[in-house]
Coordinates of C-alpha atoms in Angstrom, one line a residue:
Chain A
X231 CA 19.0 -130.8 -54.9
X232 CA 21.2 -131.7 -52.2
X233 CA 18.7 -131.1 -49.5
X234 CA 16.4 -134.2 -50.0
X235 CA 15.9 -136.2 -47.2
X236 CA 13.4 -139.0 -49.5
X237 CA 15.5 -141.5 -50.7
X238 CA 17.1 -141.3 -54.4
X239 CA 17.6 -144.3 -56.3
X240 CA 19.6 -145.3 -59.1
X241 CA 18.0 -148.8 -60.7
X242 CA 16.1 -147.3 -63.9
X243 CA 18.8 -145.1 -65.3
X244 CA 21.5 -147.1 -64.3
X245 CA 24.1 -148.1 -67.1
X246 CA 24.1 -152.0 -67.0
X247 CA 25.3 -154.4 -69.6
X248 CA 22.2 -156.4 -70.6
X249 CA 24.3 -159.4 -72.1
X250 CA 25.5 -160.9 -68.7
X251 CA 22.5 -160.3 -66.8
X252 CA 20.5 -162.3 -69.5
X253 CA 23.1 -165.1 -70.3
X254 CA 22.7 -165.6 -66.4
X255 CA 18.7 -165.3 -66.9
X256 CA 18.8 -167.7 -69.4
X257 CA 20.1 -170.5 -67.2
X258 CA 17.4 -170.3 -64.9
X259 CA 13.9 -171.7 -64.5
X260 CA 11.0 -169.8 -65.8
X261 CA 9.5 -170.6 -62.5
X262 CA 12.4 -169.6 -60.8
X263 CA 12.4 -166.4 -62.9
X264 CA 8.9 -165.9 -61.9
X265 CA 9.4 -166.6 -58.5
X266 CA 12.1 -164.0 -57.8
X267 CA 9.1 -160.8 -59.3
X268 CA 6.9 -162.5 -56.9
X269 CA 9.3 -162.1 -54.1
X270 CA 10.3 -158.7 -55.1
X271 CA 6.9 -157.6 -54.4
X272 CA 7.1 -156.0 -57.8
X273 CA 3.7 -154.3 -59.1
X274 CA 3.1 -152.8 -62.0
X275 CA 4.8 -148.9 -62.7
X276 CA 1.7 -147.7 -65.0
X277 CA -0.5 -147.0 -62.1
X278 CA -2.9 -149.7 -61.4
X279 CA -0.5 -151.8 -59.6
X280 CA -1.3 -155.5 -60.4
X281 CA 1.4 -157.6 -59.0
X282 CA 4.0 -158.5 -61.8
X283 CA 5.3 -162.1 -60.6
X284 CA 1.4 -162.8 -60.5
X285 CA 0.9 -161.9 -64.2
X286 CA 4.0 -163.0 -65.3
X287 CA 2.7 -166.5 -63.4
X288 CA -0.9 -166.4 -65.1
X289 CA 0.7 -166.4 -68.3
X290 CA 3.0 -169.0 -68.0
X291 CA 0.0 -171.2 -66.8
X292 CA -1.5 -170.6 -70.4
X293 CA -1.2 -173.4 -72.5
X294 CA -0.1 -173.5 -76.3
X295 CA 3.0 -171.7 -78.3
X296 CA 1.0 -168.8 -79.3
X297 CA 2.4 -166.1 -76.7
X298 CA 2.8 -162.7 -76.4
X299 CA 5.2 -159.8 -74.8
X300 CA 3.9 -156.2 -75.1
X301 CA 5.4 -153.5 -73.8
X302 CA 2.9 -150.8 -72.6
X303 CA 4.6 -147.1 -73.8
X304 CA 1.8 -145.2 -74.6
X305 CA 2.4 -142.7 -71.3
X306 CA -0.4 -140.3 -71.9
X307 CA -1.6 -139.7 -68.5
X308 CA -1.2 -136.0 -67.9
X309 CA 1.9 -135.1 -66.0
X310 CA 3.5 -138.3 -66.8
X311 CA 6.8 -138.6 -69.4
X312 CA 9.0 -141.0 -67.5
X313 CA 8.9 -143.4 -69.8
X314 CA 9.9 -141.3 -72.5
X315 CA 13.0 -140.6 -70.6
X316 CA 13.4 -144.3 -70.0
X317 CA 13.4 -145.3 -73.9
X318 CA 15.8 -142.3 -74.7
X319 CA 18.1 -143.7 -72.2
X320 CA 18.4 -147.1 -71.6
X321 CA 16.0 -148.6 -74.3
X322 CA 18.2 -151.9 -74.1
X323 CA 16.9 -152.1 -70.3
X324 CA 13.4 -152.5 -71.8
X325 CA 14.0 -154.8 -74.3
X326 CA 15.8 -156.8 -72.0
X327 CA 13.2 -156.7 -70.0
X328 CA 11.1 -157.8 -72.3
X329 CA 13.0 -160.5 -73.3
X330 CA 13.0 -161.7 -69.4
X331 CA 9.3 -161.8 -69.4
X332 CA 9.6 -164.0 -72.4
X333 CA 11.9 -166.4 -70.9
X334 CA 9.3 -166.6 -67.6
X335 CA 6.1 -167.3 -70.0
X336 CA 7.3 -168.6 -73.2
X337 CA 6.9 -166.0 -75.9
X338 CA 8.7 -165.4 -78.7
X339 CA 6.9 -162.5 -80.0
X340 CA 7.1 -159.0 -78.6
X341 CA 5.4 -155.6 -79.5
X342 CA 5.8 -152.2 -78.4
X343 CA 2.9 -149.8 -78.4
X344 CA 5.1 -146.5 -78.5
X345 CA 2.4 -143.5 -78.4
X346 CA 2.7 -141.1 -81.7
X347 CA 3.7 -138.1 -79.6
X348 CA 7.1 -139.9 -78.9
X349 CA 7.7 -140.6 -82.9
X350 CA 10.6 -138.6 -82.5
X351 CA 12.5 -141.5 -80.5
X352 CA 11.9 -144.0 -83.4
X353 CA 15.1 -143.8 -85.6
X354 CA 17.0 -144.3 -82.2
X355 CA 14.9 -147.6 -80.8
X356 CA 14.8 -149.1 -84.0
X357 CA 18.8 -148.6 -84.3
X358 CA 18.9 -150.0 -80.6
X359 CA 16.6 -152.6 -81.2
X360 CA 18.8 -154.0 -84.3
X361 CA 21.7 -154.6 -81.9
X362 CA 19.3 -156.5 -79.4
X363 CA 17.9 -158.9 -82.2
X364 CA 21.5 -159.3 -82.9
X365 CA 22.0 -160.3 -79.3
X366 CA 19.6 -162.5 -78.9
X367 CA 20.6 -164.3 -81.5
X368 CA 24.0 -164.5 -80.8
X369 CA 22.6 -166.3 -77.2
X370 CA 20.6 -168.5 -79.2
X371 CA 17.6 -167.4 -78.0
X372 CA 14.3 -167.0 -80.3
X373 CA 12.5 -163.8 -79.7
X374 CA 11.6 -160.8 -81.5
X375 CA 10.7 -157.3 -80.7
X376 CA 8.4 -155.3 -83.2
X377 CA 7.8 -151.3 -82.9
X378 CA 4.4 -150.3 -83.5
X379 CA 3.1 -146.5 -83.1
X380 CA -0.1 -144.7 -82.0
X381 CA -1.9 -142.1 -83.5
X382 CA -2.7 -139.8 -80.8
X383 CA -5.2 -141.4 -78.4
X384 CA -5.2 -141.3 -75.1
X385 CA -7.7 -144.5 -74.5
X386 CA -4.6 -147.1 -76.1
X387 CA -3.0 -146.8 -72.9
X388 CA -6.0 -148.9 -71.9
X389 CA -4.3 -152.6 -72.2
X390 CA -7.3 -154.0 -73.7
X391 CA -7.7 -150.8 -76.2
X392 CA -4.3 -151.0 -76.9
X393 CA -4.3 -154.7 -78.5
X394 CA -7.7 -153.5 -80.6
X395 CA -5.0 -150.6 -81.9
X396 CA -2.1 -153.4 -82.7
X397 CA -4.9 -155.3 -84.5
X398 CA -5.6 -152.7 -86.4
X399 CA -9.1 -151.2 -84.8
X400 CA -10.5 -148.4 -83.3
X401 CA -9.0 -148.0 -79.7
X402 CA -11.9 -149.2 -77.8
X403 CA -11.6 -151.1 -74.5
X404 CA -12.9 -154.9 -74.4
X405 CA -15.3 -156.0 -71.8
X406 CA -12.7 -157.8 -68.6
X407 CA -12.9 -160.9 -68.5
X408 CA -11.0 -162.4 -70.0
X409 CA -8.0 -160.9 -68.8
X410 CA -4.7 -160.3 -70.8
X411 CA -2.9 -163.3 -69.4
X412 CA -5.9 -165.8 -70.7
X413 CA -6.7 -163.6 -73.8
X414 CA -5.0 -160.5 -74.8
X415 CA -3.4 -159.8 -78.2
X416 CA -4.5 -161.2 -81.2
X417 CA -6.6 -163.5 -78.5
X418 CA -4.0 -164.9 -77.5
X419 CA -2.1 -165.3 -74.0
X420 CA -0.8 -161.9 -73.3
X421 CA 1.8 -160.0 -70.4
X422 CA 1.6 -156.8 -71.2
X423 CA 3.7 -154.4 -69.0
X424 CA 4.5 -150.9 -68.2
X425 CA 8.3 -149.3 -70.0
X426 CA 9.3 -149.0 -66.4
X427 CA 8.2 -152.2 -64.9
X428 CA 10.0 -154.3 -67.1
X429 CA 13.6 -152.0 -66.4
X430 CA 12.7 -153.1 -62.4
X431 CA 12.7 -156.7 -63.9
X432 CA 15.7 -156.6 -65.5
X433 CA 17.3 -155.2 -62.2
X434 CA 15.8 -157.4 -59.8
X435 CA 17.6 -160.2 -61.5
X436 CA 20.6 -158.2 -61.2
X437 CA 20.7 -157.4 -57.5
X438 CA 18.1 -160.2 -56.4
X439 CA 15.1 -159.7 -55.4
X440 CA 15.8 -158.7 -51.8
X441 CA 17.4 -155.7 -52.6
X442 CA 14.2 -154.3 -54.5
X443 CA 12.2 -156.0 -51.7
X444 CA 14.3 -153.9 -48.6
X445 CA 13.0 -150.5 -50.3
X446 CA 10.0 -148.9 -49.7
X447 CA 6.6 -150.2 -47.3
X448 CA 5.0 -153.1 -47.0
X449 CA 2.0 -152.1 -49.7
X450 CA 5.0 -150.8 -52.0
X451 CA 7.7 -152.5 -52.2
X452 CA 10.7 -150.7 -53.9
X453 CA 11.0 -147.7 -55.8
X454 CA 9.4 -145.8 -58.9
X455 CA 9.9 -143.1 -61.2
X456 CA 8.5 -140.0 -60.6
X457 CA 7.7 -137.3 -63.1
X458 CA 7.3 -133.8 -61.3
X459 CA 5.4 -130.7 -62.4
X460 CA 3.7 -127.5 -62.0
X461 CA 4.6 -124.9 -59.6
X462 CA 7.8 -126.3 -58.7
X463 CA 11.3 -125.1 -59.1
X464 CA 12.3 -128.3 -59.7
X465 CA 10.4 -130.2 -62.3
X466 CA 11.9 -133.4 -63.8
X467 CA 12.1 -136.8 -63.1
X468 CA 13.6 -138.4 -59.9
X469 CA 13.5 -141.9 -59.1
X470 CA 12.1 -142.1 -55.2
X471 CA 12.0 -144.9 -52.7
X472 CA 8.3 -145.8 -52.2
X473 CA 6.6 -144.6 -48.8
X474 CA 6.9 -141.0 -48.3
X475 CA 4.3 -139.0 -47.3
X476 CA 2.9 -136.0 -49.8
X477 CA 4.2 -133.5 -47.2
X478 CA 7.7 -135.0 -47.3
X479 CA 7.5 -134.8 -51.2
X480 CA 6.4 -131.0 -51.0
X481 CA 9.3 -130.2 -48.9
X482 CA 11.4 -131.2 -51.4
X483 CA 9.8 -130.3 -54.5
X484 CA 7.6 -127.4 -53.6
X485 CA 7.7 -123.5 -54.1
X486 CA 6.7 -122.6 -50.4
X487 CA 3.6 -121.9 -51.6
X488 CA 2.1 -125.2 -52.4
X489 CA -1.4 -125.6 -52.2
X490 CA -2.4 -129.2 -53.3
X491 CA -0.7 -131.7 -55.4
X492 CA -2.5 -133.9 -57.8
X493 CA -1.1 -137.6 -57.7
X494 CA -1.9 -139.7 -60.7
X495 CA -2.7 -137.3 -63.4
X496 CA -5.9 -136.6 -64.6
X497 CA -6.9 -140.0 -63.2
X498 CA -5.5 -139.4 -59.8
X499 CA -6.8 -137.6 -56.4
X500 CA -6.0 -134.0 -55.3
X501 CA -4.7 -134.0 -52.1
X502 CA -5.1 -131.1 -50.7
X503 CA -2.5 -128.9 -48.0
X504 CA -4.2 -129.9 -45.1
X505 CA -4.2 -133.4 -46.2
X506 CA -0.5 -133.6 -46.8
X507 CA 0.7 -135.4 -43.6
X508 CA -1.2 -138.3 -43.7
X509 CA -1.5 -138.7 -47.3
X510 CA 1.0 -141.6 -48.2
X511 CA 2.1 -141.8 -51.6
X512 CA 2.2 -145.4 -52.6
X513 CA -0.4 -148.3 -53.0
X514 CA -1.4 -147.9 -48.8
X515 CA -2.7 -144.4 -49.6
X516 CA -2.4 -142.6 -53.2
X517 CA -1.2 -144.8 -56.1
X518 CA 0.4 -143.1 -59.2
X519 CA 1.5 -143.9 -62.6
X520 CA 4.5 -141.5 -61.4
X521 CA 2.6 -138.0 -62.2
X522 CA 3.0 -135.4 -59.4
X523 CA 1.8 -132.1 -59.9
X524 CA 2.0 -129.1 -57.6
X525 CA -0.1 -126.8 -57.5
X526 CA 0.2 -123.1 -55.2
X527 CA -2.2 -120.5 -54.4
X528 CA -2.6 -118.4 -57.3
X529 CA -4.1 -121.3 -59.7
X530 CA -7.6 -122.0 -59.3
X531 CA -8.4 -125.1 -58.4
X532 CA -11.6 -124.6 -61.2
X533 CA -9.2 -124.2 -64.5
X534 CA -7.6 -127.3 -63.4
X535 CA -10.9 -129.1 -63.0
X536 CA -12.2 -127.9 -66.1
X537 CA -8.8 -128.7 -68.1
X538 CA -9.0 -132.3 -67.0
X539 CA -12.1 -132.7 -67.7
X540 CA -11.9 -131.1 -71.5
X541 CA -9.1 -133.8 -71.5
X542 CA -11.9 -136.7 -70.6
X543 CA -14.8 -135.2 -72.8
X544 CA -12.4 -135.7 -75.7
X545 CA -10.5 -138.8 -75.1
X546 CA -13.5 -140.9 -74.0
X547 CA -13.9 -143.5 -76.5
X548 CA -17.4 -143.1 -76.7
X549 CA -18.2 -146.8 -76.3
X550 CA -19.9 -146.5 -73.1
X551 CA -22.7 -144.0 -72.4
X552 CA -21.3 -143.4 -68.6
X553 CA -18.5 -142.3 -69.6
X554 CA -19.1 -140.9 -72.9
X555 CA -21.9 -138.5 -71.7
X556 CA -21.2 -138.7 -68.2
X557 CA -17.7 -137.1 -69.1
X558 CA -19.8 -133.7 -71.1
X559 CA -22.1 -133.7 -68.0
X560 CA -19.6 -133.2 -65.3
X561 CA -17.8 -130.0 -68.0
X562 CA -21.1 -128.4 -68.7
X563 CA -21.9 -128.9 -64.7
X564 CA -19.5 -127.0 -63.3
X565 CA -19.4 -124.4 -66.3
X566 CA -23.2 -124.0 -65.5
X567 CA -22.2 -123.7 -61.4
X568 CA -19.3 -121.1 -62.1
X569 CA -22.2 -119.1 -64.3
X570 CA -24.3 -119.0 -61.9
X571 CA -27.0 -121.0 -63.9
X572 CA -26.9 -123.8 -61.4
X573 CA -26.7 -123.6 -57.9
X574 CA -24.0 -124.7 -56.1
X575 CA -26.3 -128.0 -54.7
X576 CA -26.0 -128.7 -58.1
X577 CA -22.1 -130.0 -57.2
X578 CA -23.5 -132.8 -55.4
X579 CA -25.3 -133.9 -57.9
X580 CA -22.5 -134.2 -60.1
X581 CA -20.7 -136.2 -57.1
X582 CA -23.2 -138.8 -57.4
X583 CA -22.6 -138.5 -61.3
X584 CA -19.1 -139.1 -61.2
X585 CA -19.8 -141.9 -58.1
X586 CA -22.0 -143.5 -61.1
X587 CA -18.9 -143.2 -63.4
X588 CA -16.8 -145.3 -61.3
X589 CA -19.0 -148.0 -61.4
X590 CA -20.7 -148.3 -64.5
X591 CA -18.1 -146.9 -66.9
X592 CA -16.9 -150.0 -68.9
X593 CA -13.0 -149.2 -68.2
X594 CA -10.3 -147.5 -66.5
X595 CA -10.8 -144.1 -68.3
X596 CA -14.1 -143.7 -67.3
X597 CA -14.1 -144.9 -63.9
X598 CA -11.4 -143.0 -62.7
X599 CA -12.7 -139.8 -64.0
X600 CA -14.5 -139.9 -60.4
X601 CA -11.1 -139.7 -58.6
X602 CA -10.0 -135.7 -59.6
X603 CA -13.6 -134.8 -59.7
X604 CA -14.8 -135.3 -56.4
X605 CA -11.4 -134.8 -54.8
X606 CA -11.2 -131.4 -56.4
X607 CA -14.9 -130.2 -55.6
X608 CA -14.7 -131.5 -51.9
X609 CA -11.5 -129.7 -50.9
X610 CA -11.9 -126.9 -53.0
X611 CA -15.6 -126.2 -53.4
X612 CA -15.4 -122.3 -53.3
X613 CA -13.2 -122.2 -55.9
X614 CA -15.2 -124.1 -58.5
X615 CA -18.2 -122.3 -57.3
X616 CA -17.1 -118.5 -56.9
Chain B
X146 CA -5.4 -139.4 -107.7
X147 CA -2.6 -141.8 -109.6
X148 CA -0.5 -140.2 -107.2
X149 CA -2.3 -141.3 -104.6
X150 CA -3.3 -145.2 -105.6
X151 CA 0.4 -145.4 -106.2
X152 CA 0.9 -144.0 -103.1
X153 CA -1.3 -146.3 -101.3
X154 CA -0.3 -149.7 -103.4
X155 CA 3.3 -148.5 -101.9
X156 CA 2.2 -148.6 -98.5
X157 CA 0.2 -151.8 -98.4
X158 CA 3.4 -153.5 -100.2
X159 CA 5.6 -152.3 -97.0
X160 CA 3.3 -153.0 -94.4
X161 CA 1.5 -156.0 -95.6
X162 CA -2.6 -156.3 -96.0
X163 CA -3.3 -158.2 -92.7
X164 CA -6.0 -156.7 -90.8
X165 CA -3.3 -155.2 -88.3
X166 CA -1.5 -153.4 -91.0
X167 CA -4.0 -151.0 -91.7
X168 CA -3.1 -148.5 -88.9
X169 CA 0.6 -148.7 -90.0
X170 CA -0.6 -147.6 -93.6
X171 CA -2.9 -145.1 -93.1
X172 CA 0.4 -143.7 -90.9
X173 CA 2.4 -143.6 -93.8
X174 CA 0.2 -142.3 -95.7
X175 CA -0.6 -139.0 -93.2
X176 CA 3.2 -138.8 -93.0
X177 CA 4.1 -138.6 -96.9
X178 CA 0.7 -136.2 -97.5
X179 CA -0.2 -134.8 -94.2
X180 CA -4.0 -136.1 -94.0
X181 CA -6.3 -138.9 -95.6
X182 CA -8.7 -138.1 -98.3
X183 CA -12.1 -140.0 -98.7
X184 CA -10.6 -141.4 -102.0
X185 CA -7.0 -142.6 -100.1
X186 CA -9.8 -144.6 -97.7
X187 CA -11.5 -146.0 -100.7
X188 CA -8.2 -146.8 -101.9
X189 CA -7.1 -148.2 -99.2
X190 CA -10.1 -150.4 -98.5
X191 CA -10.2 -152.0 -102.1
X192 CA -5.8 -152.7 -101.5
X193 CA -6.6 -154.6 -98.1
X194 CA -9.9 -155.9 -99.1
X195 CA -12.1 -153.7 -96.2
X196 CA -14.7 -151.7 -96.1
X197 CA -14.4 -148.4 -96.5
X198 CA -17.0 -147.8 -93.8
X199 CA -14.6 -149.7 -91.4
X200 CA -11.1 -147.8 -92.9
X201 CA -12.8 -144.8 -92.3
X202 CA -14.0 -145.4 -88.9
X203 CA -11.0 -146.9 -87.8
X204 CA -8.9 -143.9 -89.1
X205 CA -11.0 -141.2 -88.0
X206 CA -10.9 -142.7 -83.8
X207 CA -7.6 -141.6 -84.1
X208 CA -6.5 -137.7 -84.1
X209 CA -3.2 -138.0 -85.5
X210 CA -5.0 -139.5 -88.7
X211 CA -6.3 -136.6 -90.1
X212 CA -9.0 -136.7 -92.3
X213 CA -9.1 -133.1 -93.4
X214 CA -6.6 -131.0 -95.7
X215 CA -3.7 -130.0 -93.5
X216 CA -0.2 -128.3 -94.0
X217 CA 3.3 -129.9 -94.9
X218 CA 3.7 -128.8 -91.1
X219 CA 1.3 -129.6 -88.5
X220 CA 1.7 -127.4 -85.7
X221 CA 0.0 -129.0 -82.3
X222 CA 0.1 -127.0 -78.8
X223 CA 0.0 -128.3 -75.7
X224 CA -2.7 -127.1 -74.0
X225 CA -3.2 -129.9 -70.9
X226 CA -2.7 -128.6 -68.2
X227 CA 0.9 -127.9 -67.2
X228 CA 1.7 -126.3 -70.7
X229 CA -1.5 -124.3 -69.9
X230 CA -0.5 -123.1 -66.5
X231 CA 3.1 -121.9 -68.5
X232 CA 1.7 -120.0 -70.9
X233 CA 0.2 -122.1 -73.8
X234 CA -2.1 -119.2 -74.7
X235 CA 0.9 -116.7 -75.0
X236 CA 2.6 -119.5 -77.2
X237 CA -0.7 -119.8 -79.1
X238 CA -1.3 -116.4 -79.8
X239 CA 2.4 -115.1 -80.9
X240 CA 1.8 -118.4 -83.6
X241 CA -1.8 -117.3 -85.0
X242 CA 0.2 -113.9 -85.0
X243 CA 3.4 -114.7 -87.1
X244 CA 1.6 -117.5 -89.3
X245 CA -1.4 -115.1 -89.7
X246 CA -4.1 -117.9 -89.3
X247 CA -6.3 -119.0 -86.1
X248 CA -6.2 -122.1 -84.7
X249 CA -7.6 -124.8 -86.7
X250 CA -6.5 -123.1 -89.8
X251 CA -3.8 -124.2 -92.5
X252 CA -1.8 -120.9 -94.4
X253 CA -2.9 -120.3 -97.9
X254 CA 0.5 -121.6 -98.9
X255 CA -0.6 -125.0 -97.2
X256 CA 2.9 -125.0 -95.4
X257 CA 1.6 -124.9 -91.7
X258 CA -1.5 -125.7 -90.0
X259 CA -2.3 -125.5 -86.5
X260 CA -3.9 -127.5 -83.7
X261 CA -4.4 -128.3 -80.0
X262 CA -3.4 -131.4 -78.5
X263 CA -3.6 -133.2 -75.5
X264 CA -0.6 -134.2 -73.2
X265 CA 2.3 -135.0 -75.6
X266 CA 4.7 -135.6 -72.0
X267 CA 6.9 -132.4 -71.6
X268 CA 5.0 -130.9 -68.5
X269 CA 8.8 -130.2 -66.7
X270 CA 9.5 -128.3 -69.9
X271 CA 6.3 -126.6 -70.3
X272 CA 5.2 -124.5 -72.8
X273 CA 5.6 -127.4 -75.5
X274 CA 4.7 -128.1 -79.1
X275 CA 4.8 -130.6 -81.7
X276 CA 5.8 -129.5 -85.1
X277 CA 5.2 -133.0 -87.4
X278 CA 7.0 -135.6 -85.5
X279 CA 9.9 -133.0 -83.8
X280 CA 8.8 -131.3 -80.2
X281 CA 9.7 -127.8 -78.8
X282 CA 10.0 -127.4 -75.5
X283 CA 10.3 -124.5 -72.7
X284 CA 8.7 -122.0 -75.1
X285 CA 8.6 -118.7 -74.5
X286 CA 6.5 -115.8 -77.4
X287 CA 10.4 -115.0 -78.9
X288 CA 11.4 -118.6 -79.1
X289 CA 8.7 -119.8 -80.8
X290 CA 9.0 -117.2 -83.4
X291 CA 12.7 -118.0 -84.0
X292 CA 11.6 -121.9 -84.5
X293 CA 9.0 -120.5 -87.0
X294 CA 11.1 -118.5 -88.9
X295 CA 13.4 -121.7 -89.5
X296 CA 11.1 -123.6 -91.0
X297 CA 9.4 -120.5 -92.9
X298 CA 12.6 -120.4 -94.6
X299 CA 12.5 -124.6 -95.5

């Protein structure tokens, strides 16, 4: 890997003693706090991007003691497992983080969502987590973290469907608004972050908030974690300075033979080869969550399609009917195009399905179902249909 | 069914009977038996003072609460797509082979059952399962027949 002419970074895995960056943390301002995210240009690492600072702010605005920090690390978007390897390895970055975003809002309660897959990881994170309690007590400062697990469900990553699951519900999304900050957990005033983006907080007030705020464009400030797979000979996770272009990540990571790369996951947009050049990875052109998957000639662009969209068809809540039916209709659709039992004009009416989707689906999941669906059938429409 | 209401009574005692402690029980309770009966619901509901309309809804939106009979180890393959594009099917089939039951079936012995799951984060080290809590990783048809044969033995 010496070859790479995108920028490595070393903030996320980078061994730091959390003690002396939060005794300095602690004798700052919670505006002050707030202000340096804001001026990182800090947005959020789980894919939609909301500007940190600006939550961490809305928050703080709330009024009354009854606060709440939750960390976000139920990664189930397909092709994403940074955060796993961000809790195996510096777990006391998150919490830290965690306990920064508390300082900034005034919370003394903390929870993380941890999804079931990563069970494994408890023993380790609760041992972790002991020593932390056991710092911040020593620093006099009154906050606690508590583990909580999922049970296999794709929608909890959902930040809405997520507090139903704390509370102890079905994983179903609430309607927006109100938004976490005004009412989130338990109903409560709520900043609920991404595993990663609370690690960037925790090294922003290490290095300031200039140094985060030097890397990367104007639309995306700083760096992120990327988790690569598929046809690549190099599949893993490499944190990259925001900006590149999808060409300049295939000449890195592809096999020679790459055909189109899915940014996002399941949730995100195929960008096809011809496409590479101008396709900027990065809020100014194709957000992700960190999932990056190649893909080179001999897959069919259809078996991906159809694999996402099994995914969809069962993790759909089933709240709302655009997505829960609209998520069957776009599978059967293309099944019935590939048979033959539709023709292929038939695509375009599953276009304007999925178009539907985006609009009237009650939440994330079923709005951005949209995004791989029509991305895939425009570029690669003989594929899904011979 | 003693076994179980003592089992339950256990769990509520750990976790508490708050609304938000039922997900944490009905977890405990999968991981000491490996699925919910209709009567550890019932149970449950009468502990924490719920319906057991609303335990039983609640438990069965989630696919890691299992609600039907399973083995003492749940075997779950990948099969999203990056584990799909490594050879999930090949990992699938030598399983169904050496365990002698399809997919969705639990062994006679009730030792292993097995499943499909969605993305449980391993797509750079594709093929991967989940056996219980513990993932395997980079599978290939012999080395999933080695892991097998380990826990065969327990």
């Amino acid at each position: 890997m010496s070859k790479i002419p995108v920028q490595r970074v070393d903030l996320i895995f980078e061994k730091i003693t959390c003690k002396e960056i939060f005794e300095k943390v602690l004798q700052s301002k919670p505006e002050e706090i707030i202000q340096s995210v804001i001026d990182s240009g800090l947005k959020g690492r789980g894919g939609a991007g909301f500007p940190t600072g600006l939550k961490w702010q809305f928050a703080a605005r709330e009024k009354g003691a009854d606060k709440y920090i939750v960390c976000n690390a139920d990664e189930g978007e397909p092709g994403t497992f940074k955060d796993r390897e961000i809790l195996d390895e510096v777990p006391e970055k998150v919490f830290c983080g965690m306990a920064i975003a508390s300082l900034a809002i005034g919370a003394k309660i903390g929870y993380i969502y941890l999804r079931g897959e990563y069970k494994f990881l408890v023993p380790k994170l609760e041992n972790k987590l002991a020593e932390f309690q056991q710092l911040m007590q020593d620093l006099g400062h009154d906050f606690r973290i508590e583990l909580r697990l999922g049970s296999g469900a794709y929608i909890c990553g959902e930040e809405s469907a997520l507090f139903e699951s704390i509370e102890g519900r079905r994983g179903e999304p609430r309607n927006k608004p109100p938004y976490p900050t005004k009412s989130g957990l338990f109903h409560k005033p709520t900043c609920i972050n991404n595993v990663e983006t609370l690690v960037y907080t925790v090294m922003i007030q290490k290095y300031g908030a200039m140094h985060f705020r030097e890397l990367g464009t104007k639309d995306s400030r700083g760096s992120k974690v990327f988790s690569v797979s598929g046809d690549t000979p190099t599949a893993g996770i490499y944190e990259l300075e925001l900006g590149m272009s999808v060409r300049e990540f295939v000449d890195v990571f592809g096999d020679g033979d790459t055909k189109a790369v899915q940014v996002g996951g399941a949730a995100g947009f195929c960008v096809p080869r011809k496409r590479f050049d101008e396709t900027i990875i990065g809020f100014e052109g194709v957000p992700t969550g960190g999932s990056m998957k190649l893909f080179n000639s001999s897959r069919s662009m259809y078996n991906v399609l159809h694999n996402y969209l099994d995914f969809f068809a069962e993790e759909s809540c089933g709240q709302c009917t655009p997505c829960r039916v609209g998520c069957q209709q776009l599978l059967k659709g293309i099944e019935a195009v590939k048979k033959g039992e539709k023709s292929h004009k038939y695509l375009d009416e599953l276009v304007k399905l999925a178009a539907t989707m985006k609009i009237a689906a009650k939440c994330g999941l079923g709005q951005s179902v949209g995004n791989a669906f029509s991305s895939i059938v425009e570029n690669f429409k003989e594929e899904i249909i011979y | 069914m003693i076994i179980n209401e003592e089992l339950v009574k256990e769990a509520v005692k750990k976790h508490g009977s708050s609304r938000a402690a039922l997900i944490p029980v009905l977890q405990e309770l999968v991981a000491g038996k490996n699925y919910l009966s209709d009567l550890d619901m019932v149970e449950v509901a009468r502990e924490m003072n719920l319906s057991a309309a609303d335990v039983y809804g609640t438990a069965t939106f989630y696919s890691f609460l299992d609600t039907r009979p399973r083995g003492k180890y749940v075997i779950r393959v990948c099969k999203t797509i990056s584990c799909s594009m490594k050879g999930k099917n090949a990992i699938l089939a030598t399983i169904e082979e050496t365990l002698k039951i399809k997919l969705g079936e639990t062994t006679a012995d009730r030792k292993f059952s097995l499943l499909e799951t969605n993305c449980i984060g391993w797509c750079h080290k594709a093929p991967a399962i989940l056996i219980n809590d513990e993932p395997y990783t980079e599978l290939t048809p012999k080395k999933v027949t080695e892991v097998l044969r380990e826990y065969i033995k327990q």
